[in-house]
């Protein structure tokens, strides 16, 4: 069965303090790994898709990387507006997306 | 470009009733997926429709059903509502199916069961 585990559950950072979120996965036939951001009362907002080990994607202060067993979301010099829950999900062939429980990030000014 | 639209945003029902939720995908998107989000279980996949056909189904009882229309709009129905069905129901659309195109989510329908 596909499994996605995110750590830590919650992370509190000071503004400018860089860190990384982890997403470990077990899936056969990986078609893609996705990162989303979710703000309270809103649906998840798409950030990145990674397809193969070694791939990296960047967007502003965020950088996502992928290995055969895990993905990292690196946040460089975060700002308070980066506070949100970050969700990781995997897509396998002929199966719906499976999401991790998320990491709740708080960035204090 | 308009995003995914879900209606209604909020619903209150009582046990035993049934409910229908609606989703309009992004223009040009033909795949629609439905998810249930709760604090305890997180985001769980319900089902996916593509070209009016159910392509994948998650591990939910038969009380949960859906359909897709020729214009790609989708509805999901929950019959004989239970207290545990209280959740945020999210709809997501993508261009294709099975090709790992990213899914784009609406802001959901918050369903409360009394």
Tab-separated table of C-alpha atoms in Angstrom:
chain	number	residue	atom	x	y	z
A	1	UNK	CA	0.000	0.000	0.000
A	2	UNK	CA	1.231	3.505	-0.824
A	3	UNK	CA	2.480	5.425	2.197
A	4	UNK	CA	3.489	9.054	2.651
A	5	UNK	CA	5.003	10.316	5.914
A	6	UNK	CA	5.800	13.965	6.524
A	7	UNK	CA	8.020	15.370	9.242
A	8	UNK	CA	8.026	17.327	11.383
A	9	UNK	CA	4.299	17.694	12.137
A	10	UNK	CA	4.852	21.323	13.099
A	11	UNK	CA	7.755	23.714	12.671
A	12	UNK	CA	8.221	27.174	14.134
A	13	UNK	CA	10.883	29.397	12.571
A	14	UNK	CA	12.048	32.939	13.017
A	15	UNK	CA	11.881	35.123	9.949
A	16	UNK	CA	15.041	34.484	7.910
A	17	UNK	CA	15.771	31.129	9.560
A	18	UNK	CA	16.102	28.552	6.757
A	19	UNK	CA	14.954	24.952	7.205
A	20	UNK	CA	13.722	21.841	5.413
A	21	UNK	CA	10.544	19.770	5.463
A	22	UNK	CA	10.717	16.041	4.796
A	23	UNK	CA	8.392	13.714	2.882
A	24	UNK	CA	9.190	9.989	2.946
A	25	UNK	CA	7.233	7.752	0.610
A	26	UNK	CA	6.681	4.123	-0.281
A	27	UNK	CA	4.931	3.574	-3.588
A	28	UNK	CA	5.257	1.203	-6.501
A	29	UNK	CA	5.089	2.763	-9.920
A	30	UNK	CA	5.599	6.387	-8.905
A	31	UNK	CA	4.264	8.719	-11.589
A	32	UNK	CA	4.867	11.948	-9.699
A	33	UNK	CA	5.414	13.559	-6.307
A	34	UNK	CA	3.588	16.798	-5.578
A	35	UNK	CA	3.990	19.605	-3.066
A	36	UNK	CA	1.050	21.788	-2.092
A	37	UNK	CA	0.548	24.677	0.298
A	38	UNK	CA	-2.720	25.011	2.217
A	39	UNK	CA	-3.870	28.108	4.073
A	40	UNK	CA	-6.674	27.906	6.686
A	41	UNK	CA	-10.121	27.750	5.075
A	42	UNK	CA	-8.668	27.273	1.592
A	43	UNK	CA	-7.991	24.387	-0.752
A	44	UNK	CA	-4.426	23.206	-1.384
A	45	UNK	CA	-2.415	25.386	-3.753
A	46	UNK	CA	-0.109	23.582	-6.189
A	47	UNK	CA	3.609	24.291	-5.783
A	48	UNK	CA	5.733	21.633	-7.546
A	49	UNK	CA	5.711	18.312	-9.351
A	50	UNK	CA	8.794	16.070	-9.280
A	51	UNK	CA	8.977	13.034	-11.522
A	52	UNK	CA	12.341	11.321	-11.036
A	53	UNK	CA	15.143	10.999	-8.500
A	54	UNK	CA	17.637	13.833	-8.724
A	55	UNK	CA	15.109	16.333	-9.990
A	56	UNK	CA	14.926	19.798	-8.366
A	57	UNK	CA	12.413	22.630	-8.768
A	58	UNK	CA	12.575	26.183	-7.375
A	59	UNK	CA	10.069	28.949	-6.836
A	60	UNK	CA	10.962	32.098	-4.907
A	61	UNK	CA	12.136	30.970	-1.442
A	62	UNK	CA	11.149	27.328	-1.982
A	63	UNK	CA	13.171	24.499	-3.480
A	64	UNK	CA	11.940	20.920	-3.805
A	65	UNK	CA	14.204	17.907	-4.315
A	66	UNK	CA	13.511	14.212	-4.883
A	67	UNK	CA	15.365	10.972	-4.129
A	68	UNK	CA	14.125	7.399	-4.551
A	69	UNK	CA	12.679	7.359	-1.038
A	70	UNK	CA	12.045	10.935	0.020
A	71	UNK	CA	11.542	14.515	-0.988
A	72	UNK	CA	12.624	17.699	0.742
A	73	UNK	CA	11.092	21.137	0.624
A	74	UNK	CA	13.792	23.653	1.492
A	75	UNK	CA	12.672	27.086	2.652
A	76	UNK	CA	15.338	29.792	2.419
A	77	UNK	CA	15.018	32.950	4.530
A	78	UNK	CA	11.295	32.447	5.183
A	79	UNK	CA	8.877	35.320	5.735
A	80	UNK	CA	5.706	35.367	7.876
A	81	UNK	CA	3.602	34.992	4.714
A	82	UNK	CA	5.173	31.555	4.182
A	83	UNK	CA	3.238	30.329	7.223
A	84	UNK	CA	0.888	27.544	6.053
A	85	UNK	CA	0.492	23.779	6.038
A	86	UNK	CA	2.669	22.113	3.413
A	87	UNK	CA	1.357	18.880	1.959
A	88	UNK	CA	3.203	16.197	0.032
A	89	UNK	CA	1.392	13.700	-2.204
A	90	UNK	CA	2.334	10.808	-4.489
A	91	UNK	CA	0.594	9.630	-7.622
A	92	UNK	CA	0.946	6.058	-8.841
A	93	UNK	CA	-0.457	4.513	-11.974
A	94	UNK	CA	-4.184	3.718	-11.831
A	95	UNK	CA	-4.483	5.022	-8.274
A	96	UNK	CA	-5.615	8.293	-6.771
A	97	UNK	CA	-3.192	10.690	-5.105
A	98	UNK	CA	-2.148	9.778	-1.576
A	99	UNK	CA	-1.360	12.695	0.714
A	100	UNK	CA	0.806	12.947	3.784
A	101	UNK	CA	-0.563	14.501	6.977
A	102	UNK	CA	1.283	17.748	6.309
A	103	UNK	CA	3.759	20.009	8.108
A	104	UNK	CA	2.301	23.085	9.795
A	105	UNK	CA	4.849	25.882	9.365
A	106	UNK	CA	4.769	29.063	11.433
A	107	UNK	CA	7.219	31.865	10.657
A	108	UNK	CA	7.464	34.554	13.345
A	109	UNK	CA	8.590	38.085	12.501
B	1	UNK	CA	-8.564	32.022	-15.930
B	2	UNK	CA	-11.183	30.990	-13.397
B	3	UNK	CA	-10.179	28.355	-10.866
B	4	UNK	CA	-12.081	25.345	-9.608
B	5	UNK	CA	-15.466	26.377	-8.224
B	6	UNK	CA	-17.289	24.390	-5.565
B	7	UNK	CA	-20.815	24.992	-4.348
B	8	UNK	CA	-22.119	25.410	-1.785
B	9	UNK	CA	-19.276	26.544	0.501
B	10	UNK	CA	-21.065	25.457	3.663
B	11	UNK	CA	-23.777	22.905	4.396
B	12	UNK	CA	-25.470	21.726	7.564
B	13	UNK	CA	-27.374	18.449	7.454
B	14	UNK	CA	-28.761	15.943	9.942
B	15	UNK	CA	-28.044	12.245	10.233
B	16	UNK	CA	-29.847	10.097	7.684
B	17	UNK	CA	-30.237	12.843	5.100
B	18	UNK	CA	-28.458	12.903	1.753
B	19	UNK	CA	-26.426	15.682	0.164
B	20	UNK	CA	-25.158	16.655	-3.288
B	21	UNK	CA	-22.046	18.766	-3.795
B	22	UNK	CA	-21.089	20.445	-7.056
B	23	UNK	CA	-17.752	21.153	-8.747
B	24	UNK	CA	-16.939	23.166	-11.867
B	25	UNK	CA	-13.399	22.444	-13.078
B	26	UNK	CA	-10.945	24.821	-14.682
B	27	UNK	CA	-11.902	25.433	-18.298
B	28	UNK	CA	-10.323	22.774	-20.522
B	29	UNK	CA	-9.716	20.333	-17.675
B	30	UNK	CA	-11.389	16.983	-18.225
B	31	UNK	CA	-10.419	15.129	-15.047
B	32	UNK	CA	-12.134	15.791	-11.732
B	33	UNK	CA	-11.149	14.172	-8.442
B	34	UNK	CA	-12.857	14.377	-5.063
B	35	UNK	CA	-11.205	14.263	-1.650
B	36	UNK	CA	-12.372	14.248	1.965
B	37	UNK	CA	-10.302	16.219	4.487
B	38	UNK	CA	-10.667	15.734	8.248
B	39	UNK	CA	-8.358	16.650	11.143
B	40	UNK	CA	-7.879	12.987	12.051
B	41	UNK	CA	-7.435	11.362	8.632
B	42	UNK	CA	-6.102	14.231	6.542
B	43	UNK	CA	-6.797	14.324	2.826
B	44	UNK	CA	-8.253	11.083	1.484
B	45	UNK	CA	-9.031	10.277	-2.128
B	46	UNK	CA	-12.672	9.490	-2.913
B	47	UNK	CA	-12.842	9.041	-6.692
B	48	UNK	CA	-11.759	10.415	-10.047
B	49	UNK	CA	-13.817	11.018	-13.172
B	50	UNK	CA	-12.565	11.530	-16.695
B	51	UNK	CA	-14.795	11.915	-19.751
B	52	UNK	CA	-17.868	11.014	-17.678
B	53	UNK	CA	-16.322	7.711	-16.532
B	54	UNK	CA	-15.095	6.827	-13.066
B	55	UNK	CA	-11.388	6.018	-13.442
B	56	UNK	CA	-10.293	5.396	-9.861
B	57	UNK	CA	-12.035	4.906	-6.562
B	58	UNK	CA	-10.758	5.222	-3.005
B	59	UNK	CA	-11.662	3.144	0.010
B	60	UNK	CA	-15.010	4.675	0.935
B	61	UNK	CA	-18.400	3.011	1.399
B	62	UNK	CA	-20.968	2.908	-1.387
B	63	UNK	CA	-22.881	5.768	0.262
B	64	UNK	CA	-20.376	8.026	-1.475
B	65	UNK	CA	-20.970	8.324	-5.194
B	66	UNK	CA	-20.292	10.756	-7.980
B	67	UNK	CA	-20.838	11.556	-11.584
B	68	UNK	CA	-19.442	13.770	-14.306
B	69	UNK	CA	-21.325	15.548	-17.039
B	70	UNK	CA	-20.372	16.113	-20.659
B	71	UNK	CA	-19.141	19.642	-19.828
B	72	UNK	CA	-16.750	18.084	-17.226
B	73	UNK	CA	-18.701	19.499	-14.287
B	74	UNK	CA	-19.017	16.960	-11.498
B	75	UNK	CA	-21.242	16.201	-8.549
B	76	UNK	CA	-20.746	13.964	-5.579
B	77	UNK	CA	-23.550	12.530	-3.483
B	78	UNK	CA	-23.507	11.171	0.030
B	79	UNK	CA	-26.555	9.233	1.170
B	80	UNK	CA	-27.667	8.293	4.674
B	81	UNK	CA	-25.355	10.814	6.284
B	82	UNK	CA	-23.459	9.857	9.430
B	83	UNK	CA	-21.803	12.113	12.037
B	84	UNK	CA	-18.407	10.949	10.782
B	85	UNK	CA	-19.121	12.406	7.358
B	86	UNK	CA	-18.532	15.895	8.754
B	87	UNK	CA	-15.538	17.125	6.767
B	88	UNK	CA	-14.204	19.492	4.139
B	89	UNK	CA	-14.898	18.016	0.704
B	90	UNK	CA	-12.440	19.144	-1.921
B	91	UNK	CA	-12.647	18.899	-5.670
B	92	UNK	CA	-9.575	19.056	-7.897
B	93	UNK	CA	-9.262	19.212	-11.656
B	94	UNK	CA	-6.488	18.435	-14.104
B	95	UNK	CA	-6.102	18.399	-17.852
B	96	UNK	CA	-5.699	14.657	-18.260
B	97	UNK	CA	-5.707	11.465	-16.262
B	98	UNK	CA	-2.892	9.053	-15.481
B	99	UNK	CA	-0.266	11.420	-16.826
B	100	UNK	CA	0.659	13.043	-13.503
B	101	UNK	CA	-0.547	16.462	-14.484
B	102	UNK	CA	-0.881	18.554	-11.310
B	103	UNK	CA	-4.341	18.764	-9.819
B	104	UNK	CA	-5.747	22.176	-8.928
B	105	UNK	CA	-8.097	22.398	-5.985
B	106	UNK	CA	-11.169	24.411	-5.174
B	107	UNK	CA	-11.727	25.834	-1.694
B	108	UNK	CA	-14.083	23.023	-0.767
B	109	UNK	CA	-17.506	22.506	0.736
B	110	UNK	CA	-17.598	22.372	4.535
B	111	UNK	CA	-20.209	19.763	5.482
B	112	UNK	CA	-21.418	19.586	9.075
B	113	UNK	CA	-23.681	16.767	10.259
B	114	UNK	CA	-25.834	17.344	13.348
